[in-house]
PDB file of C-alpha atoms in Angstrom:
ATOM      1  CA  MET A   1      96.580  83.539  64.243  1.00  0.00           C
ATOM      2  CA  SER A   2      92.912  84.385  64.285  1.00  0.00           C
ATOM      3  CA  ILE A   3      91.199  85.017  67.610  1.00  0.00           C
ATOM      4  CA  ILE A   4      88.560  82.442  68.541  1.00  0.00           C
ATOM      5  CA  PRO A   5      85.756  83.849  70.729  1.00  0.00           C
ATOM      6  CA  LEU A   6      84.928  81.662  73.690  1.00  0.00           C
ATOM      7  CA  CYS A   7      81.165  82.059  73.766  1.00  0.00           C
ATOM      8  CA  ARG A   8      78.346  84.546  73.691  1.00  0.00           C
ATOM      9  CA  HIS A   9      76.051  85.787  76.451  1.00  0.00           C
ATOM     10  CA  ARG A  10      73.467  83.062  75.810  1.00  0.00           C
ATOM     11  CA  LEU A  11      75.946  80.251  76.394  1.00  0.00           C
ATOM     12  CA  ALA A  12      77.350  81.918  79.503  1.00  0.00           C
ATOM     13  CA  SER A  13      73.838  82.413  80.914  1.00  0.00           C
ATOM     14  CA  ALA A  14      72.958  78.771  80.324  1.00  0.00           C
ATOM     15  CA  LEU A  15      76.100  77.549  82.060  1.00  0.00           C
ATOM     16  CA  LEU A  16      75.586  79.875  85.002  1.00  0.00           C
ATOM     17  CA  LEU A  17      72.005  78.624  85.387  1.00  0.00           C
ATOM     18  CA  TYR A  18      73.301  75.060  85.378  1.00  0.00           C
ATOM     19  CA  SER A  19      75.889  75.833  88.048  1.00  0.00           C
ATOM     20  CA  ALA A  20      73.249  77.464  90.244  1.00  0.00           C
ATOM     21  CA  VAL A  21      71.209  74.257  90.163  1.00  0.00           C
ATOM     22  CA  HIS A  22      74.321  72.075  90.633  1.00  0.00           C
ATOM     23  CA  PRO A  23      76.536  73.914  93.170  1.00  0.00           C
ATOM     24  CA  LEU A  24      80.109  72.750  93.687  1.00  0.00           C
ATOM     25  CA  THR A  25      80.985  72.140  97.318  1.00  0.00           C
ATOM     26  CA  ALA A  26      84.686  72.904  96.774  1.00  0.00           C
ATOM     27  CA  SER A  27      83.944  76.569  95.951  1.00  0.00           C
ATOM     28  CA  ALA A  28      85.152  79.225  98.366  1.00  0.00           C
ATOM     29  CA  ILE A  29      83.443  82.436  97.259  1.00  0.00           C
ATOM     30  CA  ASN A  30      80.206  83.480  95.565  1.00  0.00           C
ATOM     31  CA  SER A  31      79.043  86.373  93.417  1.00  0.00           C
ATOM     32  CA  ALA A  32      77.429  88.275  96.298  1.00  0.00           C
ATOM     33  CA  GLN A  33      80.724  88.279  98.209  1.00  0.00           C
ATOM     34  CA  ILE A  34      82.643  89.356  95.118  1.00  0.00           C
ATOM     35  CA  ILE A  35      80.229  92.233  94.462  1.00  0.00           C
ATOM     36  CA  ALA A  36      80.442  93.372  98.084  1.00  0.00           C
ATOM     37  CA  SER A  37      84.244  93.336  97.917  1.00  0.00           C
ATOM     38  CA  ALA A  38      84.146  95.757  94.961  1.00  0.00           C
ATOM     39  CA  LEU A  39      82.712  98.523  97.166  1.00  0.00           C
ATOM     40  CA  SER A  40      86.226  99.656  98.002  1.00  0.00           C
ATOM     41  CA  PRO A  41      87.082 103.374  97.740  1.00  0.00           C
ATOM     42  CA  GLU A  42      90.781 102.483  97.969  1.00  0.00           C
ATOM     43  CA  CYS A  43      90.623 100.212  94.925  1.00  0.00           C
ATOM     44  CA  LEU A  44      88.304 102.574  93.010  1.00  0.00           C
ATOM     45  CA  GLU A  45      90.691 105.506  93.619  1.00  0.00           C
ATOM     46  CA  TYR A  46      88.286 108.061  92.143  1.00  0.00           C
ATOM     47  CA  ARG A  47      89.676 111.544  91.486  1.00  0.00           C
ATOM     48  CA  ILE A  48      89.119 114.625  89.360  1.00  0.00           C
ATOM     49  CA  ALA A  49      92.074 114.690  87.005  1.00  0.00           C
ATOM     50  CA  GLY A  50      91.615 117.641  84.647  1.00  0.00           C
ATOM     51  CA  ILE A  51      89.400 119.429  82.140  1.00  0.00           C
ATOM     52  CA  CYS A  52      88.170 118.478  78.666  1.00  0.00           C
ATOM     53  CA  TYR A  53      87.454 121.090  76.001  1.00  0.00           C
ATOM     54  CA  TRP A  54      84.697 120.638  73.413  1.00  0.00           C
ATOM     55  CA  LEU A  55      83.618 122.707  70.415  1.00  0.00           C
ATOM     56  CA  PHE A  56      79.845 123.208  70.466  1.00  0.00           C
ATOM     57  CA  CYS A  57      78.312 124.656  67.315  1.00  0.00           C
ATOM     58  CA  THR A  58      74.822 125.885  66.419  1.00  0.00           C
ATOM     59  CA  PRO A  59      73.484 127.784  63.365  1.00  0.00           C
ATOM     60  CA  PHE A  60      74.333 130.932  65.319  1.00  0.00           C
ATOM     61  CA  GLY A  61      78.012 130.163  65.885  1.00  0.00           C
ATOM     62  CA  CYS A  62      80.425 128.039  67.895  1.00  0.00           C
ATOM     63  CA  THR A  63      81.564 128.161  71.493  1.00  0.00           C
ATOM     64  CA  VAL A  64      84.019 126.178  73.584  1.00  0.00           C
ATOM     65  CA  ARG A  65      82.534 124.178  76.430  1.00  0.00           C
ATOM     66  CA  THR A  66      84.321 122.324  79.204  1.00  0.00           C
ATOM     67  CA  SER A  67      83.692 119.201  81.258  1.00  0.00           C
ATOM     68  CA  VAL A  68      85.472 117.632  84.189  1.00  0.00           C
ATOM     69  CA  LYS A  69      87.959 114.851  83.417  1.00  0.00           C
ATOM     70  CA  VAL A  70      87.932 112.041  85.964  1.00  0.00           C
ATOM     71  CA  LYS A  71      90.119 109.014  86.554  1.00  0.00           C
ATOM     72  CA  HIS A  72      89.273 105.857  88.455  1.00  0.00           C
ATOM     73  CA  TYR A  73      89.736 102.092  88.454  1.00  0.00           C
ATOM     74  CA  ILE A  74      87.132  99.496  87.479  1.00  0.00           C
ATOM     75  CA  PRO A  75      87.045  95.812  88.527  1.00  0.00           C
ATOM     76  CA  ASN A  76      86.903  94.319  85.052  1.00  0.00           C
ATOM     77  CA  ALA A  77      87.470  90.632  85.701  1.00  0.00           C
ATOM     78  CA  VAL A  78      87.808  87.928  88.302  1.00  0.00           C
ATOM     79  CA  VAL A  79      90.910  85.875  87.547  1.00  0.00           C
ATOM     80  CA  SER A  80      91.034  82.488  89.237  1.00  0.00           C
ATOM     81  CA  SER A  81      94.068  80.224  89.515  1.00  0.00           C
ATOM     82  CA  TYR A  82      93.531  76.713  90.842  1.00  0.00           C
ATOM     83  CA  ALA A  83      95.248  73.336  90.861  1.00  0.00           C
ATOM     84  CA  ARG A  84      92.486  70.845  90.078  1.00  0.00           C
ATOM     85  CA  THR A  85      90.352  71.119  86.960  1.00  0.00           C
ATOM     86  CA  GLY A  86      86.849  72.303  87.834  1.00  0.00           C
ATOM     87  CA  ASP A  87      87.823  73.721  91.246  1.00  0.00           C
ATOM     88  CA  ASN A  88      87.462  77.420  90.471  1.00  0.00           C
ATOM     89  CA  PRO A  89      86.787  78.984  93.907  1.00  0.00           C
ATOM     90  CA  TRP A  90      84.045  81.206  92.382  1.00  0.00           C
ATOM     91  CA  SER A  91      81.081  78.864  92.834  1.00  0.00           C
ATOM     92  CA  GLU A  92      78.655  80.164  90.188  1.00  0.00           C
ATOM     93  CA  VAL A  93      81.140  79.868  87.325  1.00  0.00           C
ATOM     94  CA  ALA A  94      83.109  76.773  88.372  1.00  0.00           C
ATOM     95  CA  ILE A  95      81.211  74.648  85.845  1.00  0.00           C
ATOM     96  CA  LEU A  96      82.797  76.677  83.017  1.00  0.00           C
ATOM     97  CA  GLY A  97      86.247  75.269  83.792  1.00  0.00           C
ATOM     98  CA  THR A  98      85.404  71.578  84.029  1.00  0.00           C
ATOM     99  CA  GLY A  99      87.504  70.864  80.973  1.00  0.00           C
ATOM    100  CA  ILE A 100      87.528  68.712  77.867  1.00  0.00           C
ATOM    101  CA  PRO A 101      87.636  64.980  78.673  1.00  0.00           C
ATOM    102  CA  GLY A 102      91.008  63.471  77.802  1.00  0.00           C
ATOM    103  CA  ILE A 103      92.653  66.856  77.113  1.00  0.00           C
ATOM    104  CA  ALA A 104      92.205  69.309  79.981  1.00  0.00           C
ATOM    105  CA  GLU A 105      91.969  67.060  83.009  1.00  0.00           C
ATOM    106  CA  GLY A 106      93.965  66.756  86.194  1.00  0.00           C
ATOM    107  CA  GLY A 107      96.485  69.183  87.653  1.00  0.00           C
ATOM    108  CA  GLY A 108      98.646  69.448  90.745  1.00  0.00           C
ATOM    109  CA  ASN A 109     102.330  69.752  91.595  1.00  0.00           C
ATOM    110  CA  ASN A 110     105.540  67.853  91.037  1.00  0.00           C
ATOM    111  CA  GLU A 111     107.749  68.399  94.092  1.00  0.00           C
ATOM    112  CA  GLN A 112     111.215  66.835  94.105  1.00  0.00           C
ATOM    113  CA  LYS A 113     114.192  67.217  96.423  1.00  0.00           C
ATOM    114  CA  ARG A 114     117.682  66.524  95.111  1.00  0.00           C
ATOM    115  CA  GLY A 115     120.265  66.968  97.862  1.00  0.00           C
ATOM    116  CA  LEU A 116     120.039  70.560  99.071  1.00  0.00           C
ATOM    117  CA  ARG A 117     117.925  71.622  96.106  1.00  0.00           C
ATOM    118  CA  LYS A 118     114.139  71.440  96.017  1.00  0.00           C
ATOM    119  CA  ASP A 119     112.403  71.798  92.623  1.00  0.00           C
ATOM    120  CA  ASN A 120     108.725  72.655  92.635  1.00  0.00           C
ATOM    121  CA  LEU A 121     106.964  72.492  89.289  1.00  0.00           C
ATOM    122  CA  ARG A 122     103.384  73.569  89.856  1.00  0.00           C
ATOM    123  CA  PHE A 123     100.466  73.522  87.429  1.00  0.00           C
ATOM    124  CA  LYS A 124      97.463  75.826  87.653  1.00  0.00           C
ATOM    125  CA  ASN A 125      94.356  76.225  85.558  1.00  0.00           C
ATOM    126  CA  ALA A 126      93.183  79.801  85.036  1.00  0.00           C
ATOM    127  CA  ASP A 127      89.821  81.429  84.333  1.00  0.00           C
ATOM    128  CA  ALA A 128      89.260  85.117  83.606  1.00  0.00           C
ATOM    129  CA  ILE A 129      85.586  86.055  83.763  1.00  0.00           C
ATOM    130  CA  GLY A 130      83.855  89.428  83.752  1.00  0.00           C
ATOM    131  CA  HIS A 131      83.422  90.847  87.250  1.00  0.00           C
ATOM    132  CA  PRO A 132      79.830  90.453  88.530  1.00  0.00           C
ATOM    133  CA  ALA A 133      79.830  93.969  90.032  1.00  0.00           C
ATOM    134  CA  LEU A 134      79.671  95.405  86.508  1.00  0.00           C
ATOM    135  CA  ALA A 135      76.014  94.324  86.362  1.00  0.00           C
ATOM    136  CA  ALA A 136      75.144  95.058  90.000  1.00  0.00           C
ATOM    137  CA  PRO A 137      73.045  98.143  90.851  1.00  0.00           C
ATOM    138  CA  VAL A 138      74.772  98.417  94.231  1.00  0.00           C
ATOM    139  CA  PHE A 139      78.121  98.925  92.507  1.00  0.00           C
ATOM    140  CA  SER A 140      76.628 101.420  90.034  1.00  0.00           C
ATOM    141  CA  ASN A 141      75.211 103.388  92.955  1.00  0.00           C
ATOM    142  CA  PHE A 142      78.565 103.228  94.731  1.00  0.00           C
ATOM    143  CA  THR A 143      80.530 104.620  91.771  1.00  0.00           C
ATOM    144  CA  GLY A 144      77.757 107.062  90.827  1.00  0.00           C
ATOM    145  CA  SER A 145      77.882 108.635  94.277  1.00  0.00           C
ATOM    146  CA  MET A 146      81.408 109.784  93.443  1.00  0.00           C
ATOM    147  CA  GLY A 147      80.328 111.724  90.341  1.00  0.00           C
ATOM    148  CA  TYR A 148      80.698 111.142  86.614  1.00  0.00           C
ATOM    149  CA  THR A 149      82.161 107.698  85.889  1.00  0.00           C
ATOM    150  CA  CYS A 150      83.735 105.883  82.942  1.00  0.00           C
ATOM    151  CA  ALA A 151      82.327 102.892  81.100  1.00  0.00           C
ATOM    152  CA  SER A 152      84.068  99.548  81.506  1.00  0.00           C
ATOM    153  CA  SER A 153      85.494  97.601  78.585  1.00  0.00           C
ATOM    154  CA  ALA A 154      84.334  94.332  80.186  1.00  0.00           C
ATOM    155  CA  THR A 155      80.989  92.559  80.517  1.00  0.00           C
ATOM    156  CA  ALA A 156      79.838  90.899  83.723  1.00  0.00           C
ATOM    157  CA  PHE A 157      80.073  87.082  83.729  1.00  0.00           C
ATOM    158  CA  MET A 158      81.629  87.008  80.248  1.00  0.00           C
ATOM    159  CA  PRO A 159      84.271  84.235  79.981  1.00  0.00           C
ATOM    160  CA  TYR A 160      87.351  85.951  78.551  1.00  0.00           C
ATOM    161  CA  PHE A 161      89.736  83.078  79.163  1.00  0.00           C
ATOM    162  CA  LEU A 162      89.260  79.461  80.217  1.00  0.00           C
ATOM    163  CA  SER A 163      92.512  77.535  80.267  1.00  0.00           C
ATOM    164  CA  THR A 164      90.651  74.266  79.743  1.00  0.00           C
ATOM    165  CA  LEU A 165      89.578  75.510  76.298  1.00  0.00           C
ATOM    166  CA  ASP A 166      93.147  76.630  75.630  1.00  0.00           C
ATOM    167  CA  ALA A 167      94.532  73.285  76.799  1.00  0.00           C
ATOM    168  CA  LEU A 168      96.932  72.627  73.909  1.00  0.00           C
ATOM    169  CA  VAL A 169      98.856  75.880  74.432  1.00  0.00           C
ATOM    170  CA  TRP A 170      98.268  76.153  78.194  1.00  0.00           C
ATOM    171  CA  ARG A 171      99.713  72.707  78.886  1.00  0.00           C
ATOM    172  CA  SER A 172     102.494  72.618  76.294  1.00  0.00           C
ATOM    173  CA  GLY A 173     103.830  76.173  76.523  1.00  0.00           C
ATOM    174  CA  LEU A 174     104.233  76.180  72.750  1.00  0.00           C
ATOM    175  CA  PRO A 175     104.882  78.159  70.669  1.00  0.00           C
ATOM    176  CA  GLU A 176     105.561  80.812  73.331  1.00  0.00           C
ATOM    177  CA  GLY A 177     108.371  78.773  74.877  1.00  0.00           C
ATOM    178  CA  LEU A 178     110.389  79.680  71.796  1.00  0.00           C
ATOM    179  CA  TYR A 179     109.666  83.428  71.974  1.00  0.00           C
ATOM    180  CA  PRO A 180     112.504  85.853  72.881  1.00  0.00           C
ATOM    181  CA  GLU A 181     110.536  86.821  76.012  1.00  0.00           C
ATOM    182  CA  ALA A 182     110.825  83.232  77.235  1.00  0.00           C
ATOM    183  CA  LEU A 183     114.464  82.703  76.244  1.00  0.00           C
ATOM    184  CA  THR A 184     115.963  86.012  77.420  1.00  0.00           C
ATOM    185  CA  PRO A 185     116.843  86.192  81.145  1.00  0.00           C
ATOM    186  CA  GLY A 186     115.400  89.275  82.847  1.00  0.00           C
ATOM    187  CA  MET A 187     112.773  89.863  80.165  1.00  0.00           C
ATOM    188  CA  ARG A 188     109.088  89.952  81.189  1.00  0.00           C
ATOM    189  CA  GLU A 189     109.637  88.828  84.780  1.00  0.00           C
ATOM    190  CA  VAL A 190     107.606  89.695  87.882  1.00  0.00           C
ATOM    191  CA  GLY A 191     109.597  91.135  90.751  1.00  0.00           C
ATOM    192  CA  SER A 192     113.229  92.074  91.190  1.00  0.00           C
ATOM    193  CA  VAL A 193     116.498  90.232  91.722  1.00  0.00           C
ATOM    194  CA  SER A 194     115.940  90.219  95.480  1.00  0.00           C
ATOM    195  CA  ASN A 195     112.272  89.209  95.208  1.00  0.00           C
ATOM    196  CA  MET A 196     111.737  87.331  91.948  1.00  0.00           C
ATOM    197  CA  TRP A 197     108.385  85.565  91.569  1.00  0.00           C
ATOM    198  CA  GLY A 198     108.723  84.198  88.055  1.00  0.00           C
ATOM    199  CA  ASN A 199     108.455  84.826  84.336  1.00  0.00           C
ATOM    200  CA  ILE A 200     105.443  85.812  82.257  1.00  0.00           C
ATOM    201  CA  TYR A 201     106.492  83.774  79.196  1.00  0.00           C
ATOM    202  CA  PRO A 202     105.682  81.170  78.231  1.00  0.00           C
ATOM    203  CA  ARG A 203     102.119  81.985  79.246  1.00  0.00           C
ATOM    204  CA  SER A 204     101.167  78.474  80.318  1.00  0.00           C
ATOM    205  CA  GLY A 205      99.934  76.788  83.489  1.00  0.00           C
ATOM    206  CA  PHE A 206     103.341  75.495  84.616  1.00  0.00           C
ATOM    207  CA  VAL A 207     105.377  77.545  87.099  1.00  0.00           C
ATOM    208  CA  THR A 208     108.593  76.630  88.913  1.00  0.00           C
ATOM    209  CA  GLN A 209     107.950  78.104  92.334  1.00  0.00           C
ATOM    210  CA  VAL A 210     108.217  76.822  95.926  1.00  0.00           C
ATOM    211  CA  ASP A 211     105.432  79.103  97.208  1.00  0.00           C
ATOM    212  CA  ASP A 212     101.948  78.081  96.024  1.00  0.00           C
ATOM    213  CA  TYR A 213     100.507  81.612  96.363  1.00  0.00           C
ATOM    214  CA  LYS A 214     103.270  83.051  94.196  1.00  0.00           C
ATOM    215  CA  ALA A 215     102.772  80.317  91.600  1.00  0.00           C
ATOM    216  CA  ALA A 216      99.045  81.066  91.445  1.00  0.00           C
ATOM    217  CA  ALA A 217      99.733  84.802  91.195  1.00  0.00           C
ATOM    218  CA  MET A 218     102.090  84.234  88.267  1.00  0.00           C
ATOM    219  CA  VAL A 219      99.407  82.247  86.443  1.00  0.00           C
ATOM    220  CA  ALA A 220      96.823  84.979  87.110  1.00  0.00           C
ATOM    221  CA  GLN A 221      99.251  87.603  85.774  1.00  0.00           C
ATOM    222  CA  ARG A 222      99.740  85.537  82.617  1.00  0.00           C
ATOM    223  CA  ALA A 223      95.979  85.221  82.071  1.00  0.00           C
ATOM    224  CA  ALA A 224      95.533  88.989  82.491  1.00  0.00           C
ATOM    225  CA  ASP A 225      98.424  89.567  80.091  1.00  0.00           C
ATOM    226  CA  ILE A 226      96.604  87.514  77.450  1.00  0.00           C
ATOM    227  CA  ILE A 227      93.082  88.925  77.696  1.00  0.00           C
ATOM    228  CA  THR A 228      94.147  92.586  77.688  1.00  0.00           C
ATOM    229  CA  ARG A 229      95.833  92.163  74.292  1.00  0.00           C
ATOM    230  CA  THR A 230      94.587  91.223  70.843  1.00  0.00           C
ATOM    231  CA  GLY A 231      96.017  88.689  68.415  1.00  0.00           C
ATOM    232  CA  GLN A 232      97.547  86.325  70.976  1.00  0.00           C
ATOM    233  CA  VAL A 233      98.137  82.629  70.182  1.00  0.00           C
ATOM    234  CA  HIS A 234      95.509  81.465  72.657  1.00  0.00           C
ATOM    235  CA  VAL A 235      91.821  80.595  72.651  1.00  0.00           C
ATOM    236  CA  TYR A 236      90.283  83.597  74.398  1.00  0.00           C
ATOM    237  CA  GLN A 237      88.081  86.678  74.083  1.00  0.00           C
ATOM    238  CA  PRO A 238      89.976  90.004  74.204  1.00  0.00           C
ATOM    239  CA  MET A 239      88.904  92.348  76.992  1.00  0.00           C
ATOM    240  CA  THR A 240      89.933  95.567  75.298  1.00  0.00           C
ATOM    241  CA  ALA A 241      88.450  98.908  74.243  1.00  0.00           C
ATOM    242  CA  SER A 242      89.493 101.619  71.795  1.00  0.00           C
ATOM    243  CA  LYS A 243      90.306 105.172  72.726  1.00  0.00           C
ATOM    244  CA  ARG A 244      87.734 107.737  71.606  1.00  0.00           C
ATOM    245  CA  ASP A 245      86.938 111.390  72.185  1.00  0.00           C
ATOM    246  CA  GLY A 246      86.757 111.965  75.929  1.00  0.00           C
ATOM    247  CA  TYR A 247      87.468 108.321  76.797  1.00  0.00           C
ATOM    248  CA  TRP A 248      90.817 106.763  77.607  1.00  0.00           C
ATOM    249  CA  PRO A 249      90.674 102.993  78.320  1.00  0.00           C
ATOM    250  CA  PRO A 250      93.496 101.140  80.099  1.00  0.00           C
ATOM    251  CA  ALA A 251      96.676  99.928  78.450  1.00  0.00           C
ATOM    252  CA  PRO A 252      97.403  96.177  78.381  1.00  0.00           C
ATOM    253  CA  VAL A 253      98.329  94.718  81.751  1.00  0.00           C
ATOM    254  CA  THR A 254     102.091  94.971  82.249  1.00  0.00           C
ATOM    255  CA  GLU A 255     104.102  93.761  85.215  1.00  0.00           C
ATOM    256  CA  ASN A 256     106.415  95.891  87.392  1.00  0.00           C
ATOM    257  CA  THR A 257     104.652  99.153  86.526  1.00  0.00           C
ATOM    258  CA  GLY A 258     103.130  99.871  89.915  1.00  0.00           C
ATOM    259  CA  THR A 259      99.424 100.519  90.383  1.00  0.00           C
ATOM    260  CA  ARG A 260      99.217 103.025  87.520  1.00  0.00           C
ATOM    261  CA  ASN A 261      98.676 100.144  85.065  1.00  0.00           C
ATOM    262  CA  HIS A 262      96.499  97.729  87.055  1.00  0.00           C
ATOM    263  CA  LYS A 263      95.730  96.428  90.556  1.00  0.00           C
ATOM    264  CA  TRP A 264      94.878  93.077  92.103  1.00  0.00           C
ATOM    265  CA  GLN A 265      92.341  92.596  94.894  1.00  0.00           C
ATOM    266  CA  ARG A 266      92.572  89.207  96.597  1.00  0.00           C
ATOM    267  CA  LEU A 267      89.264  87.333  96.788  1.00  0.00           C
ATOM    268  CA  ALA A 268      90.303  83.768  97.719  1.00  0.00           C
ATOM    269  CA  PRO A 269      91.424  82.146  99.927  1.00  0.00           C
ATOM    270  CA  SER A 270      90.449  85.294 101.873  1.00  0.00           C
ATOM    271  CA  ILE A 271      88.945  88.614 100.809  1.00  0.00           C
ATOM    272  CA  SER A 272      91.010  91.784 101.001  1.00  0.00           C
ATOM    273  CA  SER A 273      89.461  95.269 101.020  1.00  0.00           C
ATOM    274  CA  SER A 274      92.577  96.790  99.452  1.00  0.00           C
ATOM    275  CA  CYS A 275      94.422  96.430  96.167  1.00  0.00           C
ATOM    276  CA  ALA A 276      98.068  95.811  95.323  1.00  0.00           C
ATOM    277  CA  VAL A 277     100.314  94.573  92.534  1.00  0.00           C
ATOM    278  CA  PHE A 278     102.523  91.502  92.342  1.00  0.00           C
ATOM    279  CA  PRO A 279     104.839  90.974  94.114  1.00  0.00           C
ATOM    280  CA  ASP A 280     102.712  91.877  97.135  1.00  0.00           C
ATOM    281  CA  SER A 281     103.467  91.426 100.803  1.00  0.00           C
ATOM    282  CA  SER A 282     100.353  89.479 101.812  1.00  0.00           C
ATOM    283  CA  ASN A 283     100.364  85.964 100.397  1.00  0.00           C
ATOM    284  CA  PRO A 284      98.144  83.483 102.265  1.00  0.00           C
ATOM    285  CA  VAL A 285      98.451  79.915 100.977  1.00  0.00           C
ATOM    286  CA  ALA A 286      95.193  78.126 100.137  1.00  0.00           C
ATOM    287  CA  SER A 287      94.848  74.602 101.500  1.00  0.00           C
ATOM    288  CA  ASP A 288      93.066  73.475  98.325  1.00  0.00           C
ATOM    289  CA  GLY A 289      95.396  75.320  95.920  1.00  0.00           C
ATOM    290  CA  ALA A 290      92.573  77.586  94.678  1.00  0.00           C
ATOM    291  CA  TYR A 291      92.951  81.380  94.441  1.00  0.00           C
ATOM    292  CA  ALA A 292      91.058  84.306  92.924  1.00  0.00           C
ATOM    293  CA  TRP A 293      91.725  87.990  92.406  1.00  0.00           C
ATOM    294  CA  ALA A 294      89.756  90.911  91.009  1.00  0.00           C
ATOM    295  CA  LEU A 295      91.611  92.714  88.238  1.00  0.00           C
ATOM    296  CA  TRP A 296      91.155  96.497  88.530  1.00  0.00           C
ATOM    297  CA  GLN A 297      92.186  98.683  85.577  1.00  0.00           C
ATOM    298  CA  PRO A 298      92.436 102.494  85.293  1.00  0.00           C
ATOM    299  CA  TYR A 299      90.170 104.622  83.098  1.00  0.00           C
ATOM    300  CA  ALA A 300      89.935 108.332  82.308  1.00  0.00           C
ATOM    301  CA  CYS A 301      86.928 110.043  80.769  1.00  0.00           C
ATOM    302  CA  CYS A 302      84.867 113.202  80.592  1.00  0.00           C
ATOM    303  CA  GLN A 303      81.300 114.036  79.662  1.00  0.00           C
ATOM    304  CA  ARG A 304      80.675 115.058  76.054  1.00  0.00           C
ATOM    305  CA  ARG A 305      79.758 118.760  75.858  1.00  0.00           C
ATOM    306  CA  GLY A 306      80.036 119.400  72.133  1.00  0.00           C
ATOM    307  CA  GLN A 307      80.297 117.906  68.667  1.00  0.00           C
ATOM    308  CA  THR A 308      84.096 118.083  68.474  1.00  0.00           C
ATOM    309  CA  PHE A 309      86.656 117.144  71.086  1.00  0.00           C
ATOM    310  CA  LEU A 310      89.479 119.690  71.127  1.00  0.00           C
ATOM    311  CA  TYR A 311      91.880 118.584  73.860  1.00  0.00           C
ATOM    312  CA  SER A 312      92.197 117.926  77.580  1.00  0.00           C
ATOM    313  CA  THR A 313      94.458 119.160  80.324  1.00  0.00           C
ATOM    314  CA  ASP A 314      95.465 117.295  83.482  1.00  0.00           C
ATOM    315  CA  PHE A 315      95.952 118.820  86.904  1.00  0.00           C
TER     316      PHE A 315
END
């Protein structure tokens, strides 16, 4: 299936201007708070990782030059997971998820109790939008104070995924409900036998989960799974980059891999200054069913010092 881009910068700018003039009272967090939360050395996890070797040539001969290889995380996107259409807790972009009349409306939970068993089928919308810190001078100064830094593969305020535009797949679970990942027990699941949060496939808005925080986290994980890959059967914009000389972008988001693959920083219902992966130990339940996390991904890079990249070594 071909990938359908969501929109370009001009459309996003127009929508953001509209939302600034028409604020939504249900919102819980704004761009300034999100940018401030990104100034976290723990989430950035900046370190010198090795050495890169370059071949530098002139008419007088060639020499080998070196540059420092660094690794650090970047907050690429804000992923929101919320019950009611249009209630994205990030105020400036909430207008983007208002939905298509007659198709992507409503939301909520279906809670039933049969004897000693309680079934909770929850539905969440999801938005994945470029992190505003990527365009903020204060964040550039923060990372620059550490030393040489890597370029992000994301663009600030860019809508990478809006479940209301992907309503047919997001609400039906098809065709992914027929994939082996969805039909095979133990395949693509978040957590362990003793602490199972749910399954990645089908990547839709419906989750069977008693805990609302865990249900929202599962939906956020699914959205991140989609946007960090190409060629998925969803309406979205891939948030990916290609490896090149002296630049190693992150791999697609994968669950149960620890923080070496990605991190989540909670933004709503309350802001956390640290990062973790799902399943995490801190799971505050939002009274309005609206949650948001910053998705941090790891990068490695080094400064170009010659025409030809030879190799790199890690400490």
